[in-house]
mmCIF file of C-alpha atoms in Angstrom:
data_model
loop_
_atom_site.group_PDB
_atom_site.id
_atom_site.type_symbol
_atom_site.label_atom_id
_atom_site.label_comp_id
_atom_site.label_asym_id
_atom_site.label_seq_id
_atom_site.Cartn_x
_atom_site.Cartn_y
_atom_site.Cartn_z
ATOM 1 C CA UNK A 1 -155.831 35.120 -36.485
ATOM 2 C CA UNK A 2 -152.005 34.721 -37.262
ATOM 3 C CA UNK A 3 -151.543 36.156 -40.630
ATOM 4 C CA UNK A 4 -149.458 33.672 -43.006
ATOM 5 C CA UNK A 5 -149.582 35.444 -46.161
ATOM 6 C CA UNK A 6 -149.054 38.923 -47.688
ATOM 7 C CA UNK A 7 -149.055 40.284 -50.934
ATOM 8 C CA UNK A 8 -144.964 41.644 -52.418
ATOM 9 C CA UNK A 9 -143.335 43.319 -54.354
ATOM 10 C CA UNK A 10 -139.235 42.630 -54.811
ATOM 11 C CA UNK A 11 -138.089 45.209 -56.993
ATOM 12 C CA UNK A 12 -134.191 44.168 -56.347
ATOM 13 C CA UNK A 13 -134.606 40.559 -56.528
ATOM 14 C CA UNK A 14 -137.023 41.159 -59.370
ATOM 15 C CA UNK A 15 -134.120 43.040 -61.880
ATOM 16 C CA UNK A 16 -131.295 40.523 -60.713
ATOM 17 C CA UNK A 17 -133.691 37.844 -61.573
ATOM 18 C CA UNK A 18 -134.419 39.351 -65.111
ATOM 19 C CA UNK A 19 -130.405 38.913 -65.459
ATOM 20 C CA UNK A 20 -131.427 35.259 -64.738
ATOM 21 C CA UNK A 21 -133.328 34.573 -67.245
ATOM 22 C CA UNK A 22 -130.638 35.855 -70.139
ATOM 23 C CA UNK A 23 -128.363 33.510 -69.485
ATOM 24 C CA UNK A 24 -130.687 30.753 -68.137
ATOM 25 C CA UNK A 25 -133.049 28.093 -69.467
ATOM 26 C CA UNK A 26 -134.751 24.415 -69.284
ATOM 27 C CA UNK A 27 -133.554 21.965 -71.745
ATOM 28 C CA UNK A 28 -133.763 18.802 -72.155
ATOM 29 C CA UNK A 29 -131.532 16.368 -69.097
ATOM 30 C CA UNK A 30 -128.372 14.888 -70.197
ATOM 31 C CA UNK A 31 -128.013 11.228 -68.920
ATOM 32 C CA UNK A 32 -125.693 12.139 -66.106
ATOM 33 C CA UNK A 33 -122.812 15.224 -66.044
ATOM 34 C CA UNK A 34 -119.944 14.910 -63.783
ATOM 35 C CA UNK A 35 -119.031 18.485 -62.139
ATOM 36 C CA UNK A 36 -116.890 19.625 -59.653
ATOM 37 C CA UNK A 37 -116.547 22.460 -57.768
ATOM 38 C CA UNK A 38 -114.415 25.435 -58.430
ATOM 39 C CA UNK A 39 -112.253 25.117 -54.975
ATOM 40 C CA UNK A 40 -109.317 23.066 -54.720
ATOM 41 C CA UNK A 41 -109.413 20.329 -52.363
ATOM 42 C CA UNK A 42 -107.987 21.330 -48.891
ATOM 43 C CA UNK A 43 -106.646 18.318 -46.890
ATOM 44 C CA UNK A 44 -107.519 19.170 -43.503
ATOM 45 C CA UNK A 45 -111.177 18.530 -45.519
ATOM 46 C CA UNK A 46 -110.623 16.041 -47.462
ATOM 47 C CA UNK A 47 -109.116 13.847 -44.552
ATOM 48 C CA UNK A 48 -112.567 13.818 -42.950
ATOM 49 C CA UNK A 49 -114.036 11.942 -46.026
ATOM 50 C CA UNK A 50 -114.088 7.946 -45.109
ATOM 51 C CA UNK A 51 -111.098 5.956 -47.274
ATOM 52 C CA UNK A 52 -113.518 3.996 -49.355
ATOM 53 C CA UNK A 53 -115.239 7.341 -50.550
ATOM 54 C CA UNK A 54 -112.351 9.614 -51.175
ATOM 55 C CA UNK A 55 -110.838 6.484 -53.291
ATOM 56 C CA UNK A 56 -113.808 6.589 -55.345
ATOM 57 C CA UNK A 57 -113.564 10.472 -55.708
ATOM 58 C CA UNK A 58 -117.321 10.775 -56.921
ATOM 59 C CA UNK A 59 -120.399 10.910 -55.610
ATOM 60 C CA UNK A 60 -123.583 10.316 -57.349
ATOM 61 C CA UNK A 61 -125.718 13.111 -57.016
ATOM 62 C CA UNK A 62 -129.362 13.457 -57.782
ATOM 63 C CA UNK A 63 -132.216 16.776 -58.435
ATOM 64 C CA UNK A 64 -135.456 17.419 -59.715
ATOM 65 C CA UNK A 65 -133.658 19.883 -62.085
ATOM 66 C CA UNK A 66 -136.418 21.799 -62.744
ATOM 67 C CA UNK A 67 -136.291 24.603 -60.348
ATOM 68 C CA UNK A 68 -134.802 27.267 -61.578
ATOM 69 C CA UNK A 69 -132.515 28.891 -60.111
ATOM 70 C CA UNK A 70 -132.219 26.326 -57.395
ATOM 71 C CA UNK A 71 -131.600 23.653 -59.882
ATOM 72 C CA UNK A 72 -132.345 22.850 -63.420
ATOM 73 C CA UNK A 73 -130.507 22.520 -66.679
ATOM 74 C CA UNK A 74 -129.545 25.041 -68.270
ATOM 75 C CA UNK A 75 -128.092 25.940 -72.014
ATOM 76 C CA UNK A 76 -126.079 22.288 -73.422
ATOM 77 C CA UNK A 77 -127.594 20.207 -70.539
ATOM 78 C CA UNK A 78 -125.702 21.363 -67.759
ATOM 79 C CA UNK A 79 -126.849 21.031 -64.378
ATOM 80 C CA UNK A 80 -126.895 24.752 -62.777
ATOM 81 C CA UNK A 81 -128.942 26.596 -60.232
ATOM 82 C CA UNK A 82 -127.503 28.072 -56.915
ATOM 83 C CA UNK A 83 -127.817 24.789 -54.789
ATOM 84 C CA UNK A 84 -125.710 22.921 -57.467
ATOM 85 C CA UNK A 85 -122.907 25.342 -57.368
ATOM 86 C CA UNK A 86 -122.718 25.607 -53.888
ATOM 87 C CA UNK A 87 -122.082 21.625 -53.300
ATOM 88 C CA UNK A 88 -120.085 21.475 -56.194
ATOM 89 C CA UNK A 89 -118.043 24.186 -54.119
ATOM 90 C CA UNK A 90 -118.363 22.388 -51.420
ATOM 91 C CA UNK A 91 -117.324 18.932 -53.192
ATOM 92 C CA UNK A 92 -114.121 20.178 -54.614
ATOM 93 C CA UNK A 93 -113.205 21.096 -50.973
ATOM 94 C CA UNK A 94 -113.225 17.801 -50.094
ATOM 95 C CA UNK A 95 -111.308 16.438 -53.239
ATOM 96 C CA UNK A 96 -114.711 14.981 -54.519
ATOM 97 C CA UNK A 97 -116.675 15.531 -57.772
ATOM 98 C CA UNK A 98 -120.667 14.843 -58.636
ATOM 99 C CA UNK A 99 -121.958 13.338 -60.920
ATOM 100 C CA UNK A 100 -125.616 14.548 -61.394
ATOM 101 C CA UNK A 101 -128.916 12.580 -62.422
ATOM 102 C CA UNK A 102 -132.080 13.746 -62.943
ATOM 103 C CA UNK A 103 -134.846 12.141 -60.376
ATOM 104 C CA UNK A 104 -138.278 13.759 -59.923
ATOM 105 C CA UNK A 105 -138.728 15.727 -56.364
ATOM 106 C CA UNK A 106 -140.228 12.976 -54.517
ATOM 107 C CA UNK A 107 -138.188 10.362 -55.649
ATOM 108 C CA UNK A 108 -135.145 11.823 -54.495
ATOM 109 C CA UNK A 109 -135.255 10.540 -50.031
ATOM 110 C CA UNK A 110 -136.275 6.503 -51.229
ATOM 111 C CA UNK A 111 -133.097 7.266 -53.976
ATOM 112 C CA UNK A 112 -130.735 8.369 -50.899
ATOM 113 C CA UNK A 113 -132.324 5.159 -49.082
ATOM 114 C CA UNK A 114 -131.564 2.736 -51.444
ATOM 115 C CA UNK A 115 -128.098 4.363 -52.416
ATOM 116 C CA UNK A 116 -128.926 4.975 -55.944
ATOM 117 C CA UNK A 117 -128.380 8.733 -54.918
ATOM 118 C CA UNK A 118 -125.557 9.492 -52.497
ATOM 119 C CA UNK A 119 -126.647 13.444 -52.314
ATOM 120 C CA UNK A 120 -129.429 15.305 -53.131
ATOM 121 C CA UNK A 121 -128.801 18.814 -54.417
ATOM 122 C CA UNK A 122 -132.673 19.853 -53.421
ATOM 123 C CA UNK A 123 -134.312 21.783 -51.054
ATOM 124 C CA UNK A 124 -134.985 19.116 -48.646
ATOM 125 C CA UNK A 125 -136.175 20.472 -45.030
ATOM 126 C CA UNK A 126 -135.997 18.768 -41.588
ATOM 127 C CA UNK A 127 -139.638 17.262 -41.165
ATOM 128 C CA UNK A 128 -141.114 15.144 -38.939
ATOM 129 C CA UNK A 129 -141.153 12.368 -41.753
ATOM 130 C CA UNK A 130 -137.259 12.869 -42.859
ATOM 131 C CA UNK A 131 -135.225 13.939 -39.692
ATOM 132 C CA UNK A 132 -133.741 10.888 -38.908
ATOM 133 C CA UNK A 133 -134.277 8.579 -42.099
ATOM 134 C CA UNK A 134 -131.737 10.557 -43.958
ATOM 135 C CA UNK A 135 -128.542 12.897 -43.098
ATOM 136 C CA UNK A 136 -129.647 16.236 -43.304
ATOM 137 C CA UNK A 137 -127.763 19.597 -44.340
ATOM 138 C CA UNK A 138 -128.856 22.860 -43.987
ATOM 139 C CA UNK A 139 -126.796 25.841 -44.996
ATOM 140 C CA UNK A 140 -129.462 28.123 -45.970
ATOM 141 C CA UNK A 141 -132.886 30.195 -45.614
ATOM 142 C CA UNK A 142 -135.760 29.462 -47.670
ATOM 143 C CA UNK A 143 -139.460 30.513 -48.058
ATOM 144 C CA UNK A 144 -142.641 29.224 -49.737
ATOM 145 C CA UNK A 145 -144.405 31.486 -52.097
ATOM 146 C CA UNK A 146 -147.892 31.234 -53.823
ATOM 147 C CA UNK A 147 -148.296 31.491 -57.697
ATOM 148 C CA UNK A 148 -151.386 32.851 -58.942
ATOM 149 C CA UNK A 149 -153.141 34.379 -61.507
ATOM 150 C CA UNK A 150 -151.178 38.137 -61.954
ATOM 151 C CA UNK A 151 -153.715 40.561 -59.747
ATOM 152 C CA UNK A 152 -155.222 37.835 -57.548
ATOM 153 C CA UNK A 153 -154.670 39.213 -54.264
ATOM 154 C CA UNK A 154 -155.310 37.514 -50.563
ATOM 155 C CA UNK A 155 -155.993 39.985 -48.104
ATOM 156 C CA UNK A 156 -155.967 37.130 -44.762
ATOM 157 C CA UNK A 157 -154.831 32.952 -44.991
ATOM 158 C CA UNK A 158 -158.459 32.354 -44.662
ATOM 159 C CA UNK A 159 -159.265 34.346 -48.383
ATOM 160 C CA UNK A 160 -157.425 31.052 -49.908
ATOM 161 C CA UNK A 161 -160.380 29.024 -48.254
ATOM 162 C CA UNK A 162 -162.483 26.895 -50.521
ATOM 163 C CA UNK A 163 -160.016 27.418 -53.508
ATOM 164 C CA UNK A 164 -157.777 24.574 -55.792
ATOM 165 C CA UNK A 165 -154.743 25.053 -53.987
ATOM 166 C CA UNK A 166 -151.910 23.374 -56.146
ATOM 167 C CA UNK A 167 -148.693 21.297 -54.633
ATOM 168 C CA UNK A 168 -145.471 19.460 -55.649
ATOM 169 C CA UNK A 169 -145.485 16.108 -55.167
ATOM 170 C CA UNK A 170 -143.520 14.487 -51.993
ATOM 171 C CA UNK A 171 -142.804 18.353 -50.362
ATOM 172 C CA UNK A 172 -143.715 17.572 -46.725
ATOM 173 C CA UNK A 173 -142.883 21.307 -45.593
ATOM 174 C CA UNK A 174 -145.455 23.180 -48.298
ATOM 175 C CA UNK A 175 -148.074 20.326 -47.051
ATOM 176 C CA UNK A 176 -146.947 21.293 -43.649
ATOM 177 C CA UNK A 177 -147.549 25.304 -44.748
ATOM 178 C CA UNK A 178 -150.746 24.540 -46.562
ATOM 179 C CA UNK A 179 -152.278 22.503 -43.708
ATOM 180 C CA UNK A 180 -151.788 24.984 -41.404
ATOM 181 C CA UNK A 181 -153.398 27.439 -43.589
ATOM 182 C CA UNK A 182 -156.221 25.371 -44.136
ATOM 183 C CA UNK A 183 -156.570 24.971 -39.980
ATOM 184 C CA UNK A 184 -157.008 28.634 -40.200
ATOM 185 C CA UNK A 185 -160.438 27.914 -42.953
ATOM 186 C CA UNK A 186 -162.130 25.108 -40.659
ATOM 187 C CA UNK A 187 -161.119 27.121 -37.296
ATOM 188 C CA UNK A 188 -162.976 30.150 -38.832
ATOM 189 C CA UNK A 189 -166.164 27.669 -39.966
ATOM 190 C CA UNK A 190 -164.967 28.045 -44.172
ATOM 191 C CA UNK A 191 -164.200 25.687 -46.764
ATOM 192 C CA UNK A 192 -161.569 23.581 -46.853
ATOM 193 C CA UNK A 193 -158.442 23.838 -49.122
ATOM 194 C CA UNK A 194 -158.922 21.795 -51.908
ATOM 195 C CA UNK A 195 -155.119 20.200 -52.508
ATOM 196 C CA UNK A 196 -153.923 19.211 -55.870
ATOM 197 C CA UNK A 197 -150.590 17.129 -56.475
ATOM 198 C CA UNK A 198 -148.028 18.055 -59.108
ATOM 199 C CA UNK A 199 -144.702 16.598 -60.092
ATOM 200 C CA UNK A 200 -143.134 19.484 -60.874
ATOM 201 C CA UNK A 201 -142.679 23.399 -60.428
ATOM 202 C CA UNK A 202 -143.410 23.181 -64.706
ATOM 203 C CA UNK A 203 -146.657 20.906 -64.301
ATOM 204 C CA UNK A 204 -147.815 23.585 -61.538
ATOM 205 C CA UNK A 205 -147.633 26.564 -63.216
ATOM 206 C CA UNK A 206 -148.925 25.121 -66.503
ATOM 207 C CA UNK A 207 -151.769 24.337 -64.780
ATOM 208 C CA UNK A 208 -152.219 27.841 -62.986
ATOM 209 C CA UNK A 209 -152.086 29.568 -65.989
ATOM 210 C CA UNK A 210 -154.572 27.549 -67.744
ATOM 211 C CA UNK A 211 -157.008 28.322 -64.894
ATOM 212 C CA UNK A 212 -156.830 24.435 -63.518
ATOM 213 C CA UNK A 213 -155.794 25.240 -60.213
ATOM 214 C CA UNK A 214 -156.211 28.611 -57.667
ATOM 215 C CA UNK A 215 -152.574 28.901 -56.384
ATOM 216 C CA UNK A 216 -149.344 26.776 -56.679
ATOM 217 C CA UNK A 217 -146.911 26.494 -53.368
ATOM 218 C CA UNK A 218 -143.423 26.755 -53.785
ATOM 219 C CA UNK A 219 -140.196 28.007 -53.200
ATOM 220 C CA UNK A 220 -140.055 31.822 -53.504
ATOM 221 C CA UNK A 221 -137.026 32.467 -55.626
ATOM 222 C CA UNK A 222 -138.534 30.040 -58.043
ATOM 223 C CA UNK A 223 -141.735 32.048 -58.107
ATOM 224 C CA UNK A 224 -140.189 35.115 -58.870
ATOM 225 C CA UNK A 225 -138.559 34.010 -61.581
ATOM 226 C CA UNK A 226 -141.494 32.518 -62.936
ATOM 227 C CA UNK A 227 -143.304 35.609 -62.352
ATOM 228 C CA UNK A 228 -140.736 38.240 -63.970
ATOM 229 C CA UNK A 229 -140.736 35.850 -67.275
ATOM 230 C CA UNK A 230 -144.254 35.706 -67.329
ATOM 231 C CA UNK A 231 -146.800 38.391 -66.758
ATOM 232 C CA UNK A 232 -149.656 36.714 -66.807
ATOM 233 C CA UNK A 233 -148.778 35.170 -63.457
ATOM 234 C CA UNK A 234 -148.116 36.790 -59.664
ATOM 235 C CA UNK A 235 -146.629 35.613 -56.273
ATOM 236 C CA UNK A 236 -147.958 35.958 -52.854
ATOM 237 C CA UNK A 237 -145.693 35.724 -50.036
ATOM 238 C CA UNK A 238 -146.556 33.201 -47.617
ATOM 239 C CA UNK A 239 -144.634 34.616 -43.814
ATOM 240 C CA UNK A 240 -142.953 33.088 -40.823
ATOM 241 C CA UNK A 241 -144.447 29.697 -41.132
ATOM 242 C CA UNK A 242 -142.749 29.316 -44.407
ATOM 243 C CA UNK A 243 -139.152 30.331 -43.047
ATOM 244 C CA UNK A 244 -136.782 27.468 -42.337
ATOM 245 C CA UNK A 245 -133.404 26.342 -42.808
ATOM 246 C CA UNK A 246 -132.478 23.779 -45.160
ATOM 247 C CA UNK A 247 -130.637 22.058 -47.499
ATOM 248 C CA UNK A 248 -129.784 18.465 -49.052
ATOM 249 C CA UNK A 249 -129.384 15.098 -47.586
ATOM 250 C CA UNK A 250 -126.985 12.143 -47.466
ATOM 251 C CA UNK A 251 -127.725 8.396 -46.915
ATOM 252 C CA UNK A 252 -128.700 7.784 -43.094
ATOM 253 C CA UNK A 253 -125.230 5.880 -43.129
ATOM 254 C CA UNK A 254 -122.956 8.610 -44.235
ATOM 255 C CA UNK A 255 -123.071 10.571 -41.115
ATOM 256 C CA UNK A 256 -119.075 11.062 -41.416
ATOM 257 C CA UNK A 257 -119.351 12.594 -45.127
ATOM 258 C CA UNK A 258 -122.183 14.977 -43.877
ATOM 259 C CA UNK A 259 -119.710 16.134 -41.330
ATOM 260 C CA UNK A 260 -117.594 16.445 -43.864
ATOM 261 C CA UNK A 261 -119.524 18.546 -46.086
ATOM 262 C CA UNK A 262 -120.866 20.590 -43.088
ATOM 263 C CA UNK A 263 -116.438 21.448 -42.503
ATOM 264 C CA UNK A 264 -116.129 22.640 -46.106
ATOM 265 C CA UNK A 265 -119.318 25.020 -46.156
ATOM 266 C CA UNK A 266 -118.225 26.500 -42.876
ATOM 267 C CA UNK A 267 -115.099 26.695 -44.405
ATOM 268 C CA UNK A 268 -116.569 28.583 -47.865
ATOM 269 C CA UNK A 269 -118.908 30.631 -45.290
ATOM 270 C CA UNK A 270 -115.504 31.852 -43.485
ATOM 271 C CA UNK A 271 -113.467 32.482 -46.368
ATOM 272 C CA UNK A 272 -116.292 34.329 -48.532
ATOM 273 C CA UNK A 273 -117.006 31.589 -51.614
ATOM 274 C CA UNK A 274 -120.226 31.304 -50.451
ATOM 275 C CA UNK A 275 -121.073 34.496 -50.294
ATOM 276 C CA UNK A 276 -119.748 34.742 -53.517
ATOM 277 C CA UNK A 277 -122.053 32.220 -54.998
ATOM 278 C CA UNK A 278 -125.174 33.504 -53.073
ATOM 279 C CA UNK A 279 -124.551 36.905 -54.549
ATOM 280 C CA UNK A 280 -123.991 35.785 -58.501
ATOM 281 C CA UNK A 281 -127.676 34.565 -58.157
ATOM 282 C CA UNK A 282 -129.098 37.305 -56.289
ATOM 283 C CA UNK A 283 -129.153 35.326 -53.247
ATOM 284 C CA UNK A 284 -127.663 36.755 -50.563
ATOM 285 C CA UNK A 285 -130.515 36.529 -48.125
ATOM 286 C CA UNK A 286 -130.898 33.262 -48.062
ATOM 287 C CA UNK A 287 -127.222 33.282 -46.152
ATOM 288 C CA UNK A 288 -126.511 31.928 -43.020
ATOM 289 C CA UNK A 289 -123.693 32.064 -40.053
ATOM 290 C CA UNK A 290 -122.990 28.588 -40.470
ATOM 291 C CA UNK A 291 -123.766 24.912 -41.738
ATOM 292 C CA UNK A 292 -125.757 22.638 -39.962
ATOM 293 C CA UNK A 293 -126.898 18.876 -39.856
ATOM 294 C CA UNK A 294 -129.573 16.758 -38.278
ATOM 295 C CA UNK A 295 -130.757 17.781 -34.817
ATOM 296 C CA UNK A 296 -128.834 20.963 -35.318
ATOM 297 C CA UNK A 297 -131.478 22.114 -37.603
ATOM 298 C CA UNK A 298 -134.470 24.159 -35.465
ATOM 299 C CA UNK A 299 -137.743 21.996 -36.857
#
């Protein structure tokens, strides 16, 4: 039996995280906030961007923002989180600010399809049901964790069998990761995961810690930093399944501005700035040699 999950401990990630959580916090969403990034805009860059876009000079930009650190709002409504500063970054390169809106997780691909968003700053993977109905970005590593009760332990996938097995709404990959785990049950003649939808990492974990649900599946650095603020809770890793590259998206019709933004982040991985960024969140893992977009990205 291929072994998908293991119990760990990140003592590193755990300390930088607790620096995390002193300067970080969810507050209420401002209407919109207009950011851009810290770079200034380089004109071999910014030439790539098509004429009616670079007129504009803004792009409207839409996340969950409630995944910290990924993205979420933190002290005076300001959109922060790693992802957000990285294409911020990556905006400025191209002489273009964001302005950011909050839309729940699963709204956010039928938002790029209907133009309402025209980039979403979440961790949106290559799938079977996106790749191709959107522009896709990936520029680094992620994992799926479990949350659970602190000192639940699973030895083996198939000791999750049978148990309330909690999931954000409209996240194709974690279905993908719990399905496969639940193979694993019915292969080995157990019960079947029982799957319960959530729209949010908040709604999730309020509802493992009041004992509703078993286990939550989500993105690791999330979990840890759920974890170190509250020790009531614990994280199980869930292994090479989980492990992907990824990203954000564009509109399927703005294949020259994701070409664009895939210059400047091979640009900030060359010159260091993303490195830099990765490493003020305690990130650096999730690194990669360079950007990539739509069949680039392994599946």
């Amino acid at each position: 039996m291929k072994r998908l999950i293991r119990t760990t401990a990140t003592a590193g990630t755990a300390a930088a995280l607790a620096l995390l959580m002193s300067g970080c916090g969810n507050s209420a969403p401002a209407a919109n906030s207009t950011q851009a990034g810290s770079a200034t805009a380089d004109a071999s860059l910014s030439k790539l961007v098509p004429d009616d876009i670079r007129a504009k000079g803004t792009l409207e930009g839409g996340a969950s923002f409630d995944t910290q650190p990924m993205n979420f709002y933190s002290p005076g409504n300001k959109p922060d989180g790693v992802i957000i500063d990285l294409v911020n970054a990556a905006a400025g390169r191209l002489g273009l600010s964001i302005k950011w809106s909050q839309i729940p997780y699963a709204g956010l691909v039928p938002a790029l399809q209907s133009k309402r968003v025209e980039i979403a700053g979440a961790q949106i993977s290559k799938t079977a049901e996106n790749n191709g109905v959107v522009n896709l970005l990936a520029f680094y590593k992620a994992s799926s964790s479990l949350l659970v009760p602190a000192g639940k332990e699973y030895s083996s996938d198939t000791d999750a069998c049978g148990t309330r097995f909690g999931l954000t709404t409209g996240s194709t990959v974690n279905k993908n990761i719990a399905d496969s785990i639940n193979k694993e049950c019915t292969d080995a003649g157990k019960p079947e995961l029982q799957y319960l939808y959530f729209p949010s990492f908040n709604a999730g974990q309020d509802a493992v810690r009041a004992g509703r649900i078993d286990s939550f599946l989500n993105s690791t650095p999330q979990i840890q930093l759920a974890v170190k603020a509250d020790k009531t809770l614990g994280s199980t890793l869930v292994g090479k399944l989980a492990a992907r590259e990824t990203g954000v998206a564009l509109p399927k019709e703005y294949g020259a501005l994701t070409q664009a933004f895939q210059g400047a982040f091979n640009a900030m991985i060359a010159d260091g700035e993303y490195k830099k960024i990765l490493d003020k969140w305690d990130l650096a893992t999730m690194a990669v040699d360079k950007a990539e977009i739509n069949d680039q990205i392994p599946m």
